[in-house]
PDB file of C-alpha atoms in Angstrom:
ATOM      1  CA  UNK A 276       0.000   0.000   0.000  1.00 39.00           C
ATOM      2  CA  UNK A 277       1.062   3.567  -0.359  1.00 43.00           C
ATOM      3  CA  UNK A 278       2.155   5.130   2.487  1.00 48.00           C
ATOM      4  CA  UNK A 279      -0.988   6.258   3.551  1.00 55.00           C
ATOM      5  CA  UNK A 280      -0.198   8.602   6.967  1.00 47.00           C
ATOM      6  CA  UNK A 281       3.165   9.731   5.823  1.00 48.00           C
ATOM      7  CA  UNK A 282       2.728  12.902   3.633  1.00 57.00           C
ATOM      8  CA  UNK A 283       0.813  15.548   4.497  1.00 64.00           C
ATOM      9  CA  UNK A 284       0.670  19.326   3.410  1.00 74.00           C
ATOM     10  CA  UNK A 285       0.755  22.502   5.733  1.00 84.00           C
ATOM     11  CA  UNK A 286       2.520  23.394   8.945  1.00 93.00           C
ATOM     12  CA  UNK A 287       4.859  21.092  10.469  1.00 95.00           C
ATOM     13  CA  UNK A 288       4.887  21.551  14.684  1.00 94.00           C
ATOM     14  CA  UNK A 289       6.971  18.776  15.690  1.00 96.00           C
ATOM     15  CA  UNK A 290       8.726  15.666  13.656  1.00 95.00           C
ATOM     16  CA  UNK A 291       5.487  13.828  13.845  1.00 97.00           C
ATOM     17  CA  UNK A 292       2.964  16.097  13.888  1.00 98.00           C
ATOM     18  CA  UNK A 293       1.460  18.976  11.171  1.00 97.00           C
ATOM     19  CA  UNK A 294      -1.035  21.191  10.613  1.00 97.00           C
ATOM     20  CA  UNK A 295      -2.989  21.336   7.812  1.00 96.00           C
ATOM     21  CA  UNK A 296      -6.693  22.884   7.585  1.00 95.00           C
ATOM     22  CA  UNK A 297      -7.114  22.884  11.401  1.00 96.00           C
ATOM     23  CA  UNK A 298      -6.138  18.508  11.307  1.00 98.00           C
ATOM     24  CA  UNK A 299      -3.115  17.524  13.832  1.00 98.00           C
ATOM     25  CA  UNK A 300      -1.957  14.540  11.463  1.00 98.00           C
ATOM     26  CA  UNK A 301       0.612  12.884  14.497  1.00 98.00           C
ATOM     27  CA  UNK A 302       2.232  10.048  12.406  1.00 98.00           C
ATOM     28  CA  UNK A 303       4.051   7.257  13.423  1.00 98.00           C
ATOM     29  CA  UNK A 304       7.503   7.147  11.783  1.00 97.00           C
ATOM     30  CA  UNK A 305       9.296   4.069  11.877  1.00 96.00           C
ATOM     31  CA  UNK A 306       7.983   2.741   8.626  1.00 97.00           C
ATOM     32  CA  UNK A 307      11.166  -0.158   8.212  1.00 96.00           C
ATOM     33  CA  UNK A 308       9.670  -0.972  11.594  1.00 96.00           C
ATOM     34  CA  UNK A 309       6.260  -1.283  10.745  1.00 97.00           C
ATOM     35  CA  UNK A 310       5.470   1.898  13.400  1.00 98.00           C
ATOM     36  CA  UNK A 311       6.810  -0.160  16.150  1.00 96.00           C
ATOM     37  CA  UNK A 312       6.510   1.856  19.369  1.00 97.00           C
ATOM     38  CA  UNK A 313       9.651   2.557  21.041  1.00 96.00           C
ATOM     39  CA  UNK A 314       9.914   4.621  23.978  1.00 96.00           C
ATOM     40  CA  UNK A 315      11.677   7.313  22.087  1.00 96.00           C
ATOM     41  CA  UNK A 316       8.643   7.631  19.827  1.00 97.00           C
ATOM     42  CA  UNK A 317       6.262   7.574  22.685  1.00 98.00           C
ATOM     43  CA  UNK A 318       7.887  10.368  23.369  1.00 97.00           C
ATOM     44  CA  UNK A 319       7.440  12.206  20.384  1.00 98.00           C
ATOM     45  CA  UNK A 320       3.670  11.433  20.054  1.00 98.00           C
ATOM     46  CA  UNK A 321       3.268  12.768  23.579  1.00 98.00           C
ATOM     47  CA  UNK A 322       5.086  15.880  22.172  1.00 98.00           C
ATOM     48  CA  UNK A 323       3.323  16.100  19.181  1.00 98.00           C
ATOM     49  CA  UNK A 324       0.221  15.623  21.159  1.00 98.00           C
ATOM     50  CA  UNK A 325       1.443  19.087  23.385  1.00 98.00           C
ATOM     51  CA  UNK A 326       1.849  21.070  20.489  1.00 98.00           C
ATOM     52  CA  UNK A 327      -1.481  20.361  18.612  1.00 98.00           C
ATOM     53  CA  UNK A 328      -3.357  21.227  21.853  1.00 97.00           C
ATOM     54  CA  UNK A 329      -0.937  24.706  22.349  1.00 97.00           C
ATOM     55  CA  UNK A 330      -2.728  25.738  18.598  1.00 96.00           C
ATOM     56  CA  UNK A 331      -5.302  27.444  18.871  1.00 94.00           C
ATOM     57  CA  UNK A 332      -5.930  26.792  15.150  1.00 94.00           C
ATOM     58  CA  UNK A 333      -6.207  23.100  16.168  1.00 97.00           C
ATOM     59  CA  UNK A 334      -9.801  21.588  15.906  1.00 97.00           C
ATOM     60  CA  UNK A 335      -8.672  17.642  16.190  1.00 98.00           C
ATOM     61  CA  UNK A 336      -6.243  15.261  15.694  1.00 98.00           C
ATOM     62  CA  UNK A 337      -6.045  12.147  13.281  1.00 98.00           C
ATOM     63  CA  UNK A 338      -3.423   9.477  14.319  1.00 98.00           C
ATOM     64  CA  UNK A 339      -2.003   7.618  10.956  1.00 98.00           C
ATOM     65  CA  UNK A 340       1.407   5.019  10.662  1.00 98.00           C
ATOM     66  CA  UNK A 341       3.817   5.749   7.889  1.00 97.00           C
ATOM     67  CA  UNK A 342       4.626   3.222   5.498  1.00 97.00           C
ATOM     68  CA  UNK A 343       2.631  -0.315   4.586  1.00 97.00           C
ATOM     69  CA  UNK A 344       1.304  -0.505   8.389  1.00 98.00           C
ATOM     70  CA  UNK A 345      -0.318   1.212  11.049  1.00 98.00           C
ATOM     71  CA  UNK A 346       1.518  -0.386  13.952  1.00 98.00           C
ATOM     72  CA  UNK A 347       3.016  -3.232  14.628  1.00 96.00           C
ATOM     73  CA  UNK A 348       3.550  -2.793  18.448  1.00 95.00           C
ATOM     74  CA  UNK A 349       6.101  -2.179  20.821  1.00 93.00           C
ATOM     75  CA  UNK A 350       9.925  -2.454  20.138  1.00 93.00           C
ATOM     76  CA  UNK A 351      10.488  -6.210  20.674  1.00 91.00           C
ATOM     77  CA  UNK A 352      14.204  -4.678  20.378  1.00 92.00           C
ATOM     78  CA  UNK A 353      14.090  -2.372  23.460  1.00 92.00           C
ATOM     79  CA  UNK A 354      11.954  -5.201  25.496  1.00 88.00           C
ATOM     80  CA  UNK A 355      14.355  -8.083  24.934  1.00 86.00           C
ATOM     81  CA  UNK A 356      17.859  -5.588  25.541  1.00 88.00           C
ATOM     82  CA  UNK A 357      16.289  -3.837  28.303  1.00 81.00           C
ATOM     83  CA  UNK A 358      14.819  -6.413  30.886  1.00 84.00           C
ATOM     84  CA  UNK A 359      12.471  -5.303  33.619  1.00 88.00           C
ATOM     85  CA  UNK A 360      13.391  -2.047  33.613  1.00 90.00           C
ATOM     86  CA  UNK A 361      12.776  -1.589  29.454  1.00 90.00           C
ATOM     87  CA  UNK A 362       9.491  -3.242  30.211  1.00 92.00           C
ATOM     88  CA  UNK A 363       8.327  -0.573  32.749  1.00 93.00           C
ATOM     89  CA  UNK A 364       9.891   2.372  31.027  1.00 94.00           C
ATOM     90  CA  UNK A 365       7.942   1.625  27.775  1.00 95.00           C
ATOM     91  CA  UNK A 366       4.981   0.493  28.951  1.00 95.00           C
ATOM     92  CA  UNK A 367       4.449   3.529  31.567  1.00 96.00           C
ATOM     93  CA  UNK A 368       5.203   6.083  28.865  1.00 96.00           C
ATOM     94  CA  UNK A 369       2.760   3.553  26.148  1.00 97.00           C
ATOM     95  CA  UNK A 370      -0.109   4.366  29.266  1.00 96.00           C
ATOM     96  CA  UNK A 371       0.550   8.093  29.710  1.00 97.00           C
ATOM     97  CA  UNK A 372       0.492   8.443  25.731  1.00 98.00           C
ATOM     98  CA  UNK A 373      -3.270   6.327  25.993  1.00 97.00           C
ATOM     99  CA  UNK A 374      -4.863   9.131  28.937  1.00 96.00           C
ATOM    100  CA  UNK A 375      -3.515  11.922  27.268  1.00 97.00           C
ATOM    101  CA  UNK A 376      -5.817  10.562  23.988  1.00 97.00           C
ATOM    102  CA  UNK A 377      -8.531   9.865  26.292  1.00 95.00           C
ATOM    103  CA  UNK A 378      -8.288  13.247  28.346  1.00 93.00           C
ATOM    104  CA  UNK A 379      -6.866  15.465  24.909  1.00 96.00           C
ATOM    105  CA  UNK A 380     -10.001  18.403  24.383  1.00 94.00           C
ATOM    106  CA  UNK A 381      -9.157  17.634  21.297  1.00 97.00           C
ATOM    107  CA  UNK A 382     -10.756  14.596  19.369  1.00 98.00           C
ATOM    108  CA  UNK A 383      -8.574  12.116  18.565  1.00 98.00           C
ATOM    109  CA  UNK A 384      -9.330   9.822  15.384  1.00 98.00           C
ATOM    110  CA  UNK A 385      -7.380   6.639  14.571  1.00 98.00           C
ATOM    111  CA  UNK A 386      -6.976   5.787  11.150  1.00 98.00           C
ATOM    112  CA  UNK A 387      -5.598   2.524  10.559  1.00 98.00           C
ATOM    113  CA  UNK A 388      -4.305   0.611   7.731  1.00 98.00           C
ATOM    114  CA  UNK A 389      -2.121  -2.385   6.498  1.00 98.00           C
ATOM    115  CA  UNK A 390      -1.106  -4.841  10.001  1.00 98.00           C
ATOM    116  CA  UNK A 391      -2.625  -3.239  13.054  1.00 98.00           C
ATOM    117  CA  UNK A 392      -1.077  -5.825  16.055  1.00 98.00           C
ATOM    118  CA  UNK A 393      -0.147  -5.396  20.127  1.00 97.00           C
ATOM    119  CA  UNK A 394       0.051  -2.208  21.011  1.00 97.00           C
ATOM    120  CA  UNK A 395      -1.354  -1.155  17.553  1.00 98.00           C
ATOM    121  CA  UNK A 396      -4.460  -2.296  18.501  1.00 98.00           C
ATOM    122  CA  UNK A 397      -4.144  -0.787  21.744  1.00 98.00           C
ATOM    123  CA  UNK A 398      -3.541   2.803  20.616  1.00 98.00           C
ATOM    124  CA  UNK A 399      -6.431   2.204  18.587  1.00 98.00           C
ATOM    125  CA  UNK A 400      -8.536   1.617  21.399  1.00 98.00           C
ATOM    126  CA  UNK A 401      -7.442   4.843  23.233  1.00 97.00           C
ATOM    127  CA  UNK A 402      -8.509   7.051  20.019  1.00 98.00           C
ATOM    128  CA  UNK A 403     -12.428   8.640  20.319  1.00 98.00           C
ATOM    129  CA  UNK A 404     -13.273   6.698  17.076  1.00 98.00           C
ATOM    130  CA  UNK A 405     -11.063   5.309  14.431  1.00 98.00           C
ATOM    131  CA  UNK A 406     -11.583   4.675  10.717  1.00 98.00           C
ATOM    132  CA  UNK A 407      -9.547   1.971   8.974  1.00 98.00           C
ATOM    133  CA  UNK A 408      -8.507   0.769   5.221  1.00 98.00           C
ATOM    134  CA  UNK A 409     -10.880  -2.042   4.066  1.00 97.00           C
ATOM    135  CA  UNK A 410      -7.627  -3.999   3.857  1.00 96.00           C
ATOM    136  CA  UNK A 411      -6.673  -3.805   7.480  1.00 98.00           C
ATOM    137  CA  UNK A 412      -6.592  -6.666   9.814  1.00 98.00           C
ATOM    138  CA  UNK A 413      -6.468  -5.867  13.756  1.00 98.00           C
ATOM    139  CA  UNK A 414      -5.153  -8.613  16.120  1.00 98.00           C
ATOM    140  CA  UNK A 415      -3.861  -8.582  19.555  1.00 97.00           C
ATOM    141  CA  UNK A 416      -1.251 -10.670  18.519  1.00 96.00           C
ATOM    142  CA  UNK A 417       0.903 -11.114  22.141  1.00 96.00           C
ATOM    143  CA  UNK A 418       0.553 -14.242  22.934  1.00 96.00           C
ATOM    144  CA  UNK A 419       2.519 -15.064  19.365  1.00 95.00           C
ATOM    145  CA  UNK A 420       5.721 -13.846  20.914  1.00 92.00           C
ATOM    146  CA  UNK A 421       4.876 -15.780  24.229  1.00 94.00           C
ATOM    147  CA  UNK A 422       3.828 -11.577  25.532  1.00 93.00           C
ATOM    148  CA  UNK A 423       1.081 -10.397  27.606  1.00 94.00           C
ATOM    149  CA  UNK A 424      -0.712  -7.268  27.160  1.00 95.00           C
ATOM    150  CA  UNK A 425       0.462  -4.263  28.446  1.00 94.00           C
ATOM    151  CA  UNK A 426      -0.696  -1.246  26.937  1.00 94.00           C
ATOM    152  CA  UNK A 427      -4.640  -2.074  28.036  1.00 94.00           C
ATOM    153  CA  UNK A 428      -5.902  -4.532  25.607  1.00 96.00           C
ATOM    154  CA  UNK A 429      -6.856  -6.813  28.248  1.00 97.00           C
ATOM    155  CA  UNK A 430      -8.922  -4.194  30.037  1.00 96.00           C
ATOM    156  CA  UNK A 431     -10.171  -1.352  27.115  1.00 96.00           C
ATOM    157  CA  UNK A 432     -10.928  -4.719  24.781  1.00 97.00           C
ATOM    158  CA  UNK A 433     -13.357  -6.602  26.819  1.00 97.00           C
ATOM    159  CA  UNK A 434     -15.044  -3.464  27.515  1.00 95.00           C
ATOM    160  CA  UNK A 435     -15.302  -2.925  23.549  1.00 96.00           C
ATOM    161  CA  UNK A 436     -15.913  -6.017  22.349  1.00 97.00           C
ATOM    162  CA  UNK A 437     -17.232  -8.044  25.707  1.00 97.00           C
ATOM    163  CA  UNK A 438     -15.251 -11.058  27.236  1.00 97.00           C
ATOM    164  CA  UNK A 439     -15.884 -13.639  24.548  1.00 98.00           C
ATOM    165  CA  UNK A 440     -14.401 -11.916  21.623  1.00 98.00           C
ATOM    166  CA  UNK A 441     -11.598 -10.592  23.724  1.00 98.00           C
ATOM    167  CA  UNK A 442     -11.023 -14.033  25.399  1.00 98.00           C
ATOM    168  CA  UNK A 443     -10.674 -15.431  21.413  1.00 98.00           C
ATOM    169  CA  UNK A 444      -8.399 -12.142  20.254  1.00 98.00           C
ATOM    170  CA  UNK A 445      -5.808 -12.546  23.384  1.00 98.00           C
ATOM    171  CA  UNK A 446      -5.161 -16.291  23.769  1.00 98.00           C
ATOM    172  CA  UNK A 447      -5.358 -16.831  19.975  1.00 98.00           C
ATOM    173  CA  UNK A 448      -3.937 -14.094  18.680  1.00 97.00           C
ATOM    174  CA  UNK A 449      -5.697 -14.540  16.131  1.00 97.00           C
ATOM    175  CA  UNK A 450      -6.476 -11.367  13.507  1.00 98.00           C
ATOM    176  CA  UNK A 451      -9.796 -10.543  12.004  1.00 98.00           C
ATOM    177  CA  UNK A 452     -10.653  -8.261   9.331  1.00 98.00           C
ATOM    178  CA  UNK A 453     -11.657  -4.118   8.963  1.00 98.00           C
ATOM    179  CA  UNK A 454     -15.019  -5.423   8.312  1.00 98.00           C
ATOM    180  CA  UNK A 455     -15.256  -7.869  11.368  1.00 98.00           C
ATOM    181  CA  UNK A 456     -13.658  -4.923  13.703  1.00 98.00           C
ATOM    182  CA  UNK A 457     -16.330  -2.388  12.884  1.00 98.00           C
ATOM    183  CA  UNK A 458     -19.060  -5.115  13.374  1.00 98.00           C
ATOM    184  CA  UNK A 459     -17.453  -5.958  16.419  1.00 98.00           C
ATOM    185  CA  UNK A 460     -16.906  -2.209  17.663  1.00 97.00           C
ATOM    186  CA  UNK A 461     -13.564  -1.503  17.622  1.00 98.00           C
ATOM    187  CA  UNK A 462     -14.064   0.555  14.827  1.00 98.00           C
ATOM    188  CA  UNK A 463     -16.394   3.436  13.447  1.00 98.00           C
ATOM    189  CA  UNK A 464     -15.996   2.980  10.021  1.00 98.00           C
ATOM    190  CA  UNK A 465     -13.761   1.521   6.859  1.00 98.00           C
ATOM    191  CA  UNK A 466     -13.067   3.033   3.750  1.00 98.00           C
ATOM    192  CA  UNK A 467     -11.186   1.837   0.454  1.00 98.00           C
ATOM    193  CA  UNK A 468      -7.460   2.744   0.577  1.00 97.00           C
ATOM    194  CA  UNK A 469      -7.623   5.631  -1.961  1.00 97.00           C
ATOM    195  CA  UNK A 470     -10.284   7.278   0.614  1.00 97.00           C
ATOM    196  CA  UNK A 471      -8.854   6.588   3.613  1.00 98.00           C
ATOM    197  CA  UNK A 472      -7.355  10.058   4.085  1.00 97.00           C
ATOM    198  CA  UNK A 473     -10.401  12.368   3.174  1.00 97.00           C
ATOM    199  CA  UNK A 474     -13.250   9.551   5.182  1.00 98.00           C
ATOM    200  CA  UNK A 475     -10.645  10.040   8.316  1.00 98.00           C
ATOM    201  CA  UNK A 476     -11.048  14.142   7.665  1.00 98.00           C
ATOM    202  CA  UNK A 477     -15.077  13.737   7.216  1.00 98.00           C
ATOM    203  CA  UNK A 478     -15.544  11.995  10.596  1.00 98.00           C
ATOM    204  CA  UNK A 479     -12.636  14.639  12.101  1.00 98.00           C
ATOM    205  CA  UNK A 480     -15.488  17.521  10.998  1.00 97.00           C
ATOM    206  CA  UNK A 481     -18.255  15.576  12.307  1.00 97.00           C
ATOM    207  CA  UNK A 482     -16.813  15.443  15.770  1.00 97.00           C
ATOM    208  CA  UNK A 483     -15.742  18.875  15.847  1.00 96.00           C
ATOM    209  CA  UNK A 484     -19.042  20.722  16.369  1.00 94.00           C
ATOM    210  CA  UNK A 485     -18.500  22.035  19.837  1.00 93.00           C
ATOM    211  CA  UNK A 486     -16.058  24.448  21.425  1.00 92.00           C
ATOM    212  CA  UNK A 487     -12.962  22.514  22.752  1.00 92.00           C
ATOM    213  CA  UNK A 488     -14.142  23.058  26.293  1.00 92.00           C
ATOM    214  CA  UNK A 489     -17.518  21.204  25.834  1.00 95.00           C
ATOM    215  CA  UNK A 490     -15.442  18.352  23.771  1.00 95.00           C
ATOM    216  CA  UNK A 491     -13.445  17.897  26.845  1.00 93.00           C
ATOM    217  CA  UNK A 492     -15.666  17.659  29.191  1.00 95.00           C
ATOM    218  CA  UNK A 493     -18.186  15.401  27.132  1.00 96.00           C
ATOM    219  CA  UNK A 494     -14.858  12.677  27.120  1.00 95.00           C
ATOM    220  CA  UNK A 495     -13.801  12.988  30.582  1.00 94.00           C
ATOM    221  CA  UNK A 496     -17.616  11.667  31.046  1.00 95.00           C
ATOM    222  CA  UNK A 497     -17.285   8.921  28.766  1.00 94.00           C
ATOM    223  CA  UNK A 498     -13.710   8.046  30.915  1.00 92.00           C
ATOM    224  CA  UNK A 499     -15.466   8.375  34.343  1.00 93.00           C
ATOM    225  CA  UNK A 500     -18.685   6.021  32.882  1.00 92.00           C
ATOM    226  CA  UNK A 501     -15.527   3.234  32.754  1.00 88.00           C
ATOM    227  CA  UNK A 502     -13.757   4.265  36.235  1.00 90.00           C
ATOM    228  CA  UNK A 503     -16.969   5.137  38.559  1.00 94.00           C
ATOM    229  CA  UNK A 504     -19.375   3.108  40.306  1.00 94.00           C
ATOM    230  CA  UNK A 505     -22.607   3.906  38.190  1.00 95.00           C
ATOM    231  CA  UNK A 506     -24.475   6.558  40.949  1.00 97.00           C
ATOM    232  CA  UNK A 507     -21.230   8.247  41.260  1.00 96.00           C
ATOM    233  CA  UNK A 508     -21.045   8.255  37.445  1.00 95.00           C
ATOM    234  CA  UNK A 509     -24.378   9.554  37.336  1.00 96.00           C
ATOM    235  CA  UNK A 510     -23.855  12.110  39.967  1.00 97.00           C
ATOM    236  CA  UNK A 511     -20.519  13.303  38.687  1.00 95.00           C
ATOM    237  CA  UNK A 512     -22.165  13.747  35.083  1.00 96.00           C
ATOM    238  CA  UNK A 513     -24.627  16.527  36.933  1.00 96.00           C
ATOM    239  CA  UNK A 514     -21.735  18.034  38.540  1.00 96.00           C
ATOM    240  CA  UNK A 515     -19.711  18.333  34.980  1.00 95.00           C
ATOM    241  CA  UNK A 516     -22.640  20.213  33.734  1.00 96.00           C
ATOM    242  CA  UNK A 517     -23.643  22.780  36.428  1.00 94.00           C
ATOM    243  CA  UNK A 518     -19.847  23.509  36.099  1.00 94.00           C
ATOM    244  CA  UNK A 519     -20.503  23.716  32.683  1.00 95.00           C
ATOM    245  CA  UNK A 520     -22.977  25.981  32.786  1.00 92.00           C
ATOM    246  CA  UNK A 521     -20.849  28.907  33.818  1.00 91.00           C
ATOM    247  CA  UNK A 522     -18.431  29.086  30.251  1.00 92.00           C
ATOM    248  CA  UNK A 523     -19.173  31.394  27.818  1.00 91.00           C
ATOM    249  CA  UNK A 524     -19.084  28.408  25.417  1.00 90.00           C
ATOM    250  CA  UNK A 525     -22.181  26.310  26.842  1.00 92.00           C
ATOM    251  CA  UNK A 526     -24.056  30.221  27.490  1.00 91.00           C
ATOM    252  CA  UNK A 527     -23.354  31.104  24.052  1.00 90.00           C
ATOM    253  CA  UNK A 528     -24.439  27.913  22.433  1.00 89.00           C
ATOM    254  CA  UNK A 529     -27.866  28.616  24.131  1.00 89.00           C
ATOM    255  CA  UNK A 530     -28.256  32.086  23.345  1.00 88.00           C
ATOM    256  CA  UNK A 531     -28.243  31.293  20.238  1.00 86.00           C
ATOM    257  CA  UNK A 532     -29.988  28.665  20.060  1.00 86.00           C
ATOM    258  CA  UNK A 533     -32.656  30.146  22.102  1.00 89.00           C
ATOM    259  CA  UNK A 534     -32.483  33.250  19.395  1.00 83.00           C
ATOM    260  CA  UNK A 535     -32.953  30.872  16.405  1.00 65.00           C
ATOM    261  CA  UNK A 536     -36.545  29.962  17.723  1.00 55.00           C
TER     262      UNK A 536
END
């Protein structure tokens, strides 16, 4: 396939990540690696993630591979070498790099193409929807190299998929289709190759109607529904909202709302 996340037009912020048309493209860019996650790069996503959310002329982010793949999960390299110590170091920096997706104000879209394995899938997960090339196939994939999970599949994935499917995808590691991953719910939506690009821009603009402060807090409700008891979820979602209530955003959006009728 053609290198699908590695060239785009307009402002560059950081090595991974550029501007163009109010899009944060943040591409992974070890292509002879198929995108496997090293902590160095972890790094520079988190970076890249800093930057988009500094612009002001930032509406939303789509995370993209270089190359023939999306991701083929973390640097077996760095894992082996490093020990214990590797292990922690990547995987702590792999789970700050997954809350700052989940917490960003800005929307974060996945799109996905070629092999999407390990922690590919698992960055996937993180993203607030995620389009993929009709070509794709998504596995877990760990138990191949005699791994575990460790950048949330075995948590985020039941919760996606439910405990049957995720049972299958983590002791098989077995890989199923774009098709099968949208029916199953780990995806929005698949496109052909050729309009992979411009369907991940669509669903960008469709989940960029609200001021960034109202985008923010509508996630950090949709993280608490995982991590709260449901009456405190409940409560806590009445509590966003009459805090809420007080921005100019959420006052202006009713004004004129209010002065349309």
């Amino acid at each position: 396939m053609e290198q699908v996340g590695s060239k785009h037009e307009g402002r560059p912020l950081t090595r991974l990540c550029t501007v163009d048309a109010g899009i944060a493209w943040i591409t992974l860019n070890r292509p002879e690696k198929a995108n496997a996650v090293s902590s160095e790069l972890l790094g520079d996503v988190i970076a890249a993630l800093d930057a988009a959310e500094a612009s002001a002329d930032v509406r939303a982010v789509i995370f993209c591979g270089s190359g023939r793949h999306f991701c083929a999960g973390a640097d077996l390299v760095e894992l082996l070498e490093g020990g214990k110590t590797a292990v922690r170091r990547l995987l702590d920096k792999f789970r700050e790099v997954c809350r700052r997706f989940e917490s960003s104000p800005l929307p974060v879209i996945g799109m996905a193409h070629g092999a999407v394995r390990a922690g590919g899938l698992e960055l996937l997960l993180c993203c607030d929807a995620v389009i993929a090339a009709d070509d794709a196939t998504i596995g877990d994939a760990h138990v191949l190299r005699e791994l575990l999970p460790g950048g949330g599949s075995s948590v985020r994935l039941p919760r996606v998929i439910g405990h049957q499917r995720a049972k299958w995808m983590i002791l098989s590691g077995g890989t199923i289709s774009a098709k099968q991953a949208m029916d199953w719910g780990i995806l929005h939506a698949v496109a052909p190759a050729h309009a992979l690009r411009q369907s991940a821009i669509h669903l960008a603009d469709e989940m960029t109607v609200a001021h960034r402060q109202t985008i923010q807090r509508a996630k950090s409700l949709l993280v608490a529904a995982h991590t709260l008891p449901m009456a405190q979820a409940l409560e806590n979602e009445i509590t966003t909202l009459e805090a809420h209530s007080a921005t100019q955003a959420m006052q202006g959006g009713l004004a004129q709302f209010v002065g349309r009728r």
